[in-house]
PDB file of C-alpha atoms and ligand atoms in Angstrom:
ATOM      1  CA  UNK A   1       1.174  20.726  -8.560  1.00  0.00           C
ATOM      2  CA  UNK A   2      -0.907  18.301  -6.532  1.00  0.00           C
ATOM      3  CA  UNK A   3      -3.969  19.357  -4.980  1.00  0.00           C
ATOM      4  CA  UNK A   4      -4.337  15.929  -2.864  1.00  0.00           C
ATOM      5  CA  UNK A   5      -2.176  13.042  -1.833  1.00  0.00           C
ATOM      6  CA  UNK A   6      -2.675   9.503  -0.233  1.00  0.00           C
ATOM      7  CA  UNK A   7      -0.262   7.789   1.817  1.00  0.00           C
ATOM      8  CA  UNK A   8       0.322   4.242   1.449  1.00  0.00           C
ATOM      9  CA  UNK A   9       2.781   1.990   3.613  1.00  0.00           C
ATOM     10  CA  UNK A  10       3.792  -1.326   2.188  1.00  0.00           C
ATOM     11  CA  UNK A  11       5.345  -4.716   2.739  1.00  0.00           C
ATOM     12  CA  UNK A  12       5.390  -4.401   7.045  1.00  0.00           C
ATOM     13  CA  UNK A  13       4.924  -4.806   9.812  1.00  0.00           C
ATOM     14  CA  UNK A  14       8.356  -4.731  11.134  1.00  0.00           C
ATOM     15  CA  UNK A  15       8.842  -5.050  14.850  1.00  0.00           C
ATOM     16  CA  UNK A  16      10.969  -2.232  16.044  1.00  0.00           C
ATOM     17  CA  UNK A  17      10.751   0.022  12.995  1.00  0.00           C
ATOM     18  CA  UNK A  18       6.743   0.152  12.024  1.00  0.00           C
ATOM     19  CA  UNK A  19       6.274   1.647  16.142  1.00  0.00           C
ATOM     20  CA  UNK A  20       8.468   4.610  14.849  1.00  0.00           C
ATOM     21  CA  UNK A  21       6.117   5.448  11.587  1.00  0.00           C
ATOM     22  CA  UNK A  22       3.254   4.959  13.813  1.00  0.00           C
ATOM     23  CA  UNK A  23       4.043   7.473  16.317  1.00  0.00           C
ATOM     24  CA  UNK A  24       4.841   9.929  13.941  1.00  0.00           C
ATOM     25  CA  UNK A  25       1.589   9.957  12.030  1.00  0.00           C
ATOM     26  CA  UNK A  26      -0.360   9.934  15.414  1.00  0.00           C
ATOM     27  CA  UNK A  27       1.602  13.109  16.497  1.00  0.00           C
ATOM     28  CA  UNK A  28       0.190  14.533  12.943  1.00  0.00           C
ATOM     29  CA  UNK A  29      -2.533  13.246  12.923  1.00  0.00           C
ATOM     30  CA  UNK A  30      -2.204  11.304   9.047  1.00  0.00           C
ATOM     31  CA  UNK A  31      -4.184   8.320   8.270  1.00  0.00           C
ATOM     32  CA  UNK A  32      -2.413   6.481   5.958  1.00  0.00           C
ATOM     33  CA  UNK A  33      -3.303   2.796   4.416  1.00  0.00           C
ATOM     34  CA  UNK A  34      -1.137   0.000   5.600  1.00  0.00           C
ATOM     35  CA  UNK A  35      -0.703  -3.319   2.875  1.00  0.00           C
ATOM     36  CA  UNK A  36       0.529  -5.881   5.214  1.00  0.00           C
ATOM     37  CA  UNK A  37       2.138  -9.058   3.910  1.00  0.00           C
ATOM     38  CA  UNK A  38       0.117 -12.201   5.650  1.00  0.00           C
ATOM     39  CA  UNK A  39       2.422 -14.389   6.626  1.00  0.00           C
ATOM     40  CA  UNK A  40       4.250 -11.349   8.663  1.00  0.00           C
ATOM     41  CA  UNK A  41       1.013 -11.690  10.750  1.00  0.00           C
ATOM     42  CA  UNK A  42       2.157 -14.722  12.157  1.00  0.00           C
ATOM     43  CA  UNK A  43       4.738 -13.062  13.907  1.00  0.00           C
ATOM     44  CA  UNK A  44       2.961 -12.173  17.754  1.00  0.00           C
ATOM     45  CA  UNK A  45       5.105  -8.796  17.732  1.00  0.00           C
ATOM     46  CA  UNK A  46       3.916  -7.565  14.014  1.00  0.00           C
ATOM     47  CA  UNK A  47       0.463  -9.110  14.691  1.00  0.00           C
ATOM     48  CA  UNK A  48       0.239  -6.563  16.995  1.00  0.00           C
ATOM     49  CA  UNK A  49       1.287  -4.113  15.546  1.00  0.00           C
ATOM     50  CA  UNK A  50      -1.356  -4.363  12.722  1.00  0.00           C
ATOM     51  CA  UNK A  51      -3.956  -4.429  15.513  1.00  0.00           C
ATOM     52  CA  UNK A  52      -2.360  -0.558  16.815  1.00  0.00           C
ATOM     53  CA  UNK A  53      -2.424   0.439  13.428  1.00  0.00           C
ATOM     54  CA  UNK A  54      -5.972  -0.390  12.827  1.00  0.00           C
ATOM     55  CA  UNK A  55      -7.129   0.567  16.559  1.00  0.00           C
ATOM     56  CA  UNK A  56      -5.294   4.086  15.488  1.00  0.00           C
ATOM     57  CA  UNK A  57      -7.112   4.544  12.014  1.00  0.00           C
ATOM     58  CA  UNK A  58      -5.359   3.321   9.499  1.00  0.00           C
ATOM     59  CA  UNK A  59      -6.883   1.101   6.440  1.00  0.00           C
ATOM     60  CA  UNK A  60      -5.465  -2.320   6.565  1.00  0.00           C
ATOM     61  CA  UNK A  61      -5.374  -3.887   3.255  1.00  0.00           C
ATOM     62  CA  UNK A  62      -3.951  -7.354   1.950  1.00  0.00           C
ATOM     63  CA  UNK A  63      -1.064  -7.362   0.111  1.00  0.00           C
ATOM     64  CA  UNK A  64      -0.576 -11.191  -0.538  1.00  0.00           C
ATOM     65  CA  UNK A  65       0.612 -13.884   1.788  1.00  0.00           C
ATOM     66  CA  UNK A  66       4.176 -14.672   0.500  1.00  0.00           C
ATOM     67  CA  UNK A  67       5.128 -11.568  -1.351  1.00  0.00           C
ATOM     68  CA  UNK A  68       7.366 -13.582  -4.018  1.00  0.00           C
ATOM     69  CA  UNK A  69       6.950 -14.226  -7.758  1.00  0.00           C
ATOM     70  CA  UNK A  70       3.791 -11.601  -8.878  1.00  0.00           C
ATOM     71  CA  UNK A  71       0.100 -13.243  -9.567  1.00  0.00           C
ATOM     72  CA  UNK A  72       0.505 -12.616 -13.448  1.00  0.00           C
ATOM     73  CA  UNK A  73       3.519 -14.852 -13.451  1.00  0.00           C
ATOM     74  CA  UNK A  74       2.189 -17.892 -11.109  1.00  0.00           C
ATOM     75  CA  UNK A  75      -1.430 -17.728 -10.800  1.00  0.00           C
ATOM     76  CA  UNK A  76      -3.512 -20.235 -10.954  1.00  0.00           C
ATOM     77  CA  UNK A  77      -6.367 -21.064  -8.582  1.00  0.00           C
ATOM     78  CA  UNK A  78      -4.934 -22.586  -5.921  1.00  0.00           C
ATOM     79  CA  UNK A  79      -2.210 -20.065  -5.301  1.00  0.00           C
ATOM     80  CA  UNK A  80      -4.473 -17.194  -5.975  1.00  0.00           C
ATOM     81  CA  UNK A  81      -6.624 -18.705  -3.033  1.00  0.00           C
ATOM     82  CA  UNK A  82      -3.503 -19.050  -0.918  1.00  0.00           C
ATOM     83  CA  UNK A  83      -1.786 -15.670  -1.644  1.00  0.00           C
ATOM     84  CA  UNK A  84      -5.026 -13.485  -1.551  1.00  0.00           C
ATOM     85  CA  UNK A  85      -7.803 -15.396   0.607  1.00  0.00           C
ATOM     86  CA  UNK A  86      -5.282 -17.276   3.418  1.00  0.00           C
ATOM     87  CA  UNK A  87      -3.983 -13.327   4.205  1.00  0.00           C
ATOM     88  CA  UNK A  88      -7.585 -11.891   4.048  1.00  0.00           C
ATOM     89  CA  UNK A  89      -8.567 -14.434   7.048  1.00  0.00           C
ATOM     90  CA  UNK A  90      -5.395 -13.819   8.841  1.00  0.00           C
ATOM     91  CA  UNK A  91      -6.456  -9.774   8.530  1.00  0.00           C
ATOM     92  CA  UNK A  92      -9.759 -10.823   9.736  1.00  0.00           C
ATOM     93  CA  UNK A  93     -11.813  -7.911  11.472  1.00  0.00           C
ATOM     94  CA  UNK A  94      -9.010  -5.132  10.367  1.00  0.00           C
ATOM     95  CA  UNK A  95      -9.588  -6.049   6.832  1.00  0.00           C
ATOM     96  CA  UNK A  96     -11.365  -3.105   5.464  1.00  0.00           C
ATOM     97  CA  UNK A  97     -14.683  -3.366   4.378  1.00  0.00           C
ATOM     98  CA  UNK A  98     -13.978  -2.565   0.897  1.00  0.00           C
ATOM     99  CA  UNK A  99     -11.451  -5.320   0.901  1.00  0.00           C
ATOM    100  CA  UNK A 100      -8.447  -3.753  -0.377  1.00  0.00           C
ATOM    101  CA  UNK A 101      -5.930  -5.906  -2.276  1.00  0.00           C
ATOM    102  CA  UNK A 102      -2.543  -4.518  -3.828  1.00  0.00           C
ATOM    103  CA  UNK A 103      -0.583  -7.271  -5.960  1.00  0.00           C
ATOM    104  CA  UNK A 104       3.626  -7.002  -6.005  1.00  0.00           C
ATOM    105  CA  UNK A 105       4.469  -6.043  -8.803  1.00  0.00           C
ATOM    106  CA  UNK A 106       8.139  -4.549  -8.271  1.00  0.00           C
ATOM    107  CA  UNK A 107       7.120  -1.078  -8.547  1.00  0.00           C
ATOM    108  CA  UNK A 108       5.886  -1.420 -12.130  1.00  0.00           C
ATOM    109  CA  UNK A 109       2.530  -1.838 -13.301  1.00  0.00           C
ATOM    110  CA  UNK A 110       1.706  -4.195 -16.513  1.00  0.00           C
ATOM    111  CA  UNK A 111       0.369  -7.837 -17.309  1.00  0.00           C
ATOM    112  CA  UNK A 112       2.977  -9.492 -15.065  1.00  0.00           C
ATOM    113  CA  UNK A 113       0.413  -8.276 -11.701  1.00  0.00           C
ATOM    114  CA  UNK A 114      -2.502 -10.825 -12.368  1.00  0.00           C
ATOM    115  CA  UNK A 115      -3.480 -14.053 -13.673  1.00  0.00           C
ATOM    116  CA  UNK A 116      -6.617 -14.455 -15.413  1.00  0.00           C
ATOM    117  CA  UNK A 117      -7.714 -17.155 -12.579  1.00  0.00           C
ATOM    118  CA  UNK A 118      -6.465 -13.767  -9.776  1.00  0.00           C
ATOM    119  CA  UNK A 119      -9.009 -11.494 -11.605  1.00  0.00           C
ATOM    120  CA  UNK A 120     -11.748 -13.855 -11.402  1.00  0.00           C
ATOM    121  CA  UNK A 121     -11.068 -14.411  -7.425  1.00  0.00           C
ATOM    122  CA  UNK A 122     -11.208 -10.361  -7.231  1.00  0.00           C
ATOM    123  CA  UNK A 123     -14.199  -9.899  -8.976  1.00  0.00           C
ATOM    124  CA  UNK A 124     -16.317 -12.772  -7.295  1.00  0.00           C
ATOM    125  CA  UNK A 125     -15.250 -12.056  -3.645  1.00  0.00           C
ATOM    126  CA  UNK A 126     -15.773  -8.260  -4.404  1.00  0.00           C
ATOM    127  CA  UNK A 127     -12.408  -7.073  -4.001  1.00  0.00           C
ATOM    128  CA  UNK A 128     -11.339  -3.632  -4.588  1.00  0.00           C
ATOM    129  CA  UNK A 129      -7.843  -3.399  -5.903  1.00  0.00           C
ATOM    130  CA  UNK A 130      -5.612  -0.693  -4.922  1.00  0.00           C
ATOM    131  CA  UNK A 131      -2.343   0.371  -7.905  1.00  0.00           C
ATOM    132  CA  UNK A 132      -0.617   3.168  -7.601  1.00  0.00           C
ATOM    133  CA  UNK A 133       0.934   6.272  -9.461  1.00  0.00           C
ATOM    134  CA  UNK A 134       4.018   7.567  -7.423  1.00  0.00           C
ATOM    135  CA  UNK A 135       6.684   4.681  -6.321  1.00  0.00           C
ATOM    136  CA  UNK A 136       9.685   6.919  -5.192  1.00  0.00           C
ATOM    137  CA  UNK A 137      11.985   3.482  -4.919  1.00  0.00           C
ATOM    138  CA  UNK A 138      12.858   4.442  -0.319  1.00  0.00           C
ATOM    139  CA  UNK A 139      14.341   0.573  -0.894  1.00  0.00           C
ATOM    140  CA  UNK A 140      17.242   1.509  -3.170  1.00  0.00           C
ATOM    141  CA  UNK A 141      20.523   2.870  -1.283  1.00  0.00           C
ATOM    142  CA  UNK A 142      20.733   6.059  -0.737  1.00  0.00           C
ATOM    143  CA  UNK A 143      17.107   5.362   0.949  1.00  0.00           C
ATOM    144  CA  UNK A 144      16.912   9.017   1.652  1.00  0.00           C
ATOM    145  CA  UNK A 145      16.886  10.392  -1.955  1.00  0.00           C
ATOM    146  CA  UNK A 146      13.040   9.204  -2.055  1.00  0.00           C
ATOM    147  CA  UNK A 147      12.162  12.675  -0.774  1.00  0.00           C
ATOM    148  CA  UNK A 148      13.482  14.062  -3.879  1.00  0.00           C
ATOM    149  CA  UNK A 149      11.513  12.103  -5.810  1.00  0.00           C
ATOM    150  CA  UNK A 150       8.706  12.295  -4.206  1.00  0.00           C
ATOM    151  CA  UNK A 151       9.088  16.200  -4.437  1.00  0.00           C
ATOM    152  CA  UNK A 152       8.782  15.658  -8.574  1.00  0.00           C
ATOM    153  CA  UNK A 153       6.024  13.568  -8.640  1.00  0.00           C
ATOM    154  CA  UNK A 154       3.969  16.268  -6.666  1.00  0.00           C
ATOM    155  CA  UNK A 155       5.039  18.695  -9.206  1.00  0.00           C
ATOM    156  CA  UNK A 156       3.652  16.582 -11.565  1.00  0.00           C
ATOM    157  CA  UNK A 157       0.585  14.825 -10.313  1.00  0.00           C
ATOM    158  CA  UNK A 158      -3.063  15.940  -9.529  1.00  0.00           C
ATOM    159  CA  UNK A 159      -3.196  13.165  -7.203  1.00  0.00           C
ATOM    160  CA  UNK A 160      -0.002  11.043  -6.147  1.00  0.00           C
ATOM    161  CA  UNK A 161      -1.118   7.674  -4.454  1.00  0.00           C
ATOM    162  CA  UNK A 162       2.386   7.472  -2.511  1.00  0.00           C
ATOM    163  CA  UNK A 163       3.662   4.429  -2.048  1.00  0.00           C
ATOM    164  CA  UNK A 164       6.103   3.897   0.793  1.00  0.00           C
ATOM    165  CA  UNK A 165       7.666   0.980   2.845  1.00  0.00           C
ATOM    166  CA  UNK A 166       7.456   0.884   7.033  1.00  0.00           C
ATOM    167  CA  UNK A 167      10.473  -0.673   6.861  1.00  0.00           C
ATOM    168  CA  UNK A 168      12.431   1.968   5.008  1.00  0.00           C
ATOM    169  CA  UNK A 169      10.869   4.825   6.535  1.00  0.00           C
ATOM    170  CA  UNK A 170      10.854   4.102   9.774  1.00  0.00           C
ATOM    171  CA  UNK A 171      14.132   4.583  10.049  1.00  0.00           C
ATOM    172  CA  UNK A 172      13.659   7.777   8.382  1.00  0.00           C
ATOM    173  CA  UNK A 173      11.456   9.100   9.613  1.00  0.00           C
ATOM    174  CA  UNK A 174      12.901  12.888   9.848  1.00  0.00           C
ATOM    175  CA  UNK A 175      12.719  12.454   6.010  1.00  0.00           C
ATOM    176  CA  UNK A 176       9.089  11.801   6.473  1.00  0.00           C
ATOM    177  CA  UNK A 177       8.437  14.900   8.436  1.00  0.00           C
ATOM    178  CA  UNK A 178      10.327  17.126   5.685  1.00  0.00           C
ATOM    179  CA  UNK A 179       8.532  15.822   3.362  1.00  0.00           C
ATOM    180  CA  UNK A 180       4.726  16.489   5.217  1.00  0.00           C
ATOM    181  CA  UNK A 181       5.504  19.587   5.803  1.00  0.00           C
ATOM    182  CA  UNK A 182       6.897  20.570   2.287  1.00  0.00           C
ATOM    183  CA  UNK A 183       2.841  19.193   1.262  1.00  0.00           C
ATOM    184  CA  UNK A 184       1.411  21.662   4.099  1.00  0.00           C
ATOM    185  CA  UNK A 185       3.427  24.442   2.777  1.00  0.00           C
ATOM    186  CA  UNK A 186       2.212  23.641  -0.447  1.00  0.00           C
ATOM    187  CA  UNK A 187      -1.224  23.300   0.408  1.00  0.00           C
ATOM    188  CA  UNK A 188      -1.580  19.728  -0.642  1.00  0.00           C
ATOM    189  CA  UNK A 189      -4.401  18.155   0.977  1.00  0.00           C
ATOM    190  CA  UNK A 190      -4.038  14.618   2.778  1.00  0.00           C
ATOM    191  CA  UNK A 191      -6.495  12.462   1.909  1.00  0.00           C
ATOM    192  CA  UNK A 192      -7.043   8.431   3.288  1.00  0.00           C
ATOM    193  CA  UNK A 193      -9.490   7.786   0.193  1.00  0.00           C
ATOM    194  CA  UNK A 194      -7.990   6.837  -3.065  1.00  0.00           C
ATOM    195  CA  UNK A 195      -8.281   8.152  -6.410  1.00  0.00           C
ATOM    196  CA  UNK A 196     -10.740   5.846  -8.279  1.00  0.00           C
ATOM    197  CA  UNK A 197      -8.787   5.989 -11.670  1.00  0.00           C
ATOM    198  CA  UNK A 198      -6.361   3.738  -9.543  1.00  0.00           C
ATOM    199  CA  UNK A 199      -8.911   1.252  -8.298  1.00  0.00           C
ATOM    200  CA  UNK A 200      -9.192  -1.208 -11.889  1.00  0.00           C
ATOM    201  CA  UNK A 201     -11.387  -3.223  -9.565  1.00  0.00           C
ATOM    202  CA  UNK A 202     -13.973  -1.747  -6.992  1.00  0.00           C
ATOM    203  CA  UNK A 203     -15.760  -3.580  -4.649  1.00  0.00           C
ATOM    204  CA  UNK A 204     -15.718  -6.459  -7.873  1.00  0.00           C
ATOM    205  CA  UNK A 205     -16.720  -3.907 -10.394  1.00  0.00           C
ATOM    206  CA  UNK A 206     -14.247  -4.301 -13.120  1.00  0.00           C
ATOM    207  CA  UNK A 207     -12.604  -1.139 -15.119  1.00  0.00           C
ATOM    208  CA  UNK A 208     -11.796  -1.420 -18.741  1.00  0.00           C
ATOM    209  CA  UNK A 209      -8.257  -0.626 -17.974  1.00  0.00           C
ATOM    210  CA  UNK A 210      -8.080  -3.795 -15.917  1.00  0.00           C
ATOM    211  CA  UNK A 211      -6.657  -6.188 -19.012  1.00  0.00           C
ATOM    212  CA  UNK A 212      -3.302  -4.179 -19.137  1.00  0.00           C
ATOM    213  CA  UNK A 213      -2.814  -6.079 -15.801  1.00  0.00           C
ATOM    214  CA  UNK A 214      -3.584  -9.123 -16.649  1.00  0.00           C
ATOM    215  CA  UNK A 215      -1.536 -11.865 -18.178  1.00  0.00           C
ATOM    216  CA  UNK A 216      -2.773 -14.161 -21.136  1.00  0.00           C
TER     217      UNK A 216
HETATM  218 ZN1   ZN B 301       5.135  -4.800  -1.948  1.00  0.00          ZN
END
């Protein structure tokens, strides 16, 4: 059974869905981490609500510009600085400091996430680069039968680093609250901070586990 868990929202903002997952973790009181796709922030509406979620606590990390074909499959300098760099000045002051960066990657995790030329950018701008361990798939239909899954990864993991999408669970958000209150029962602590095993880069510093992400 889990001790802790971190939330992560992905792939937002969306205007007149994102408002509804923000209210609910103000009323409890969860900080979660929000990876915001940068060209979304050109929108006004989900501009500002980035800014709320940031004003409100949440981490705001970078989560490429375009959200399309992953780094390890089309990465070469020039897109790398496009995907990664173009959204980190769009974030601006709500970046985090420690510069969090999750690639796409479909949900899995292998060589397809980065390019050799995406790992160098990382490492020399002293990114920290955020995986994950517990994907409960809220985008496939029926959305709601994440909770279920989400229930069996607990069961299974020290430490799930949840990921989730705004736009999903926003309009779920009952599903949410059933599933926050399952962890209280449980005794599951909420945490904001990540488990390090799932940050192969920190702050630039480079984990050996890093080259299973990164194409040839
Ligand atoms: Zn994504």
């Amino acid at each position: 059974m889990a001790r802790r868990l971190t939330y992560t929202f992905d792939n937002g903002p969306w205007p007149g869905t994102t408002e509804r997952l923000l209210d609910f973790l103000a009323e409890r009181e969860i900080k979660a981490t929000f990876f915001v796709v940068g060209e979304r922030l050109q929108d006004p509406e989900s501009r500002r609500l980035t800014v709320r979620a940031w004003q409100e606590g949440h981490w705001i990390g970078n989560h490429t510009l375009t959200h399309t074909t992953p780094l390890g499959r089309d990465g070469d300098r020039a897109r790398v600085e496009r995907e990664i760099g173009e959204t980190e000045k769009l974030l601006g002051d709500m970046a985090h400091p420690r510069k969090f960066f999750r690639p796409n990657g479909s949900g899995s995790l292998g060589s397809h996430i980065l390019s050799p030329d995406a790992r160098d950018f990382l490492v020399e701008n002293k990114y920290t680069m955020v995986t994950w361990n517990s994907v409960p798939k809220d985008w496939i239909d029926p959305h709601r039968d994440w909770l279920d899954r989400a229930k069996q990864d607990l069961e299974t993991l020290d430490w799930p680093l949840l990921v989730l999408h705004d736009k999903f669970i926003g309009d779920m958000v009952d599903t949410l609250a059933q599933f926050h209150d399952h962890l209280l029962d449980q005794g599951v602590e909420v945490t904001q901070d990540f488990d390090p095993t799932y940050l192969p880069i920190d702050q630039g510093v480079t984990r050996p586990d890093l080259a299973d992400l990164v194409s040839a």
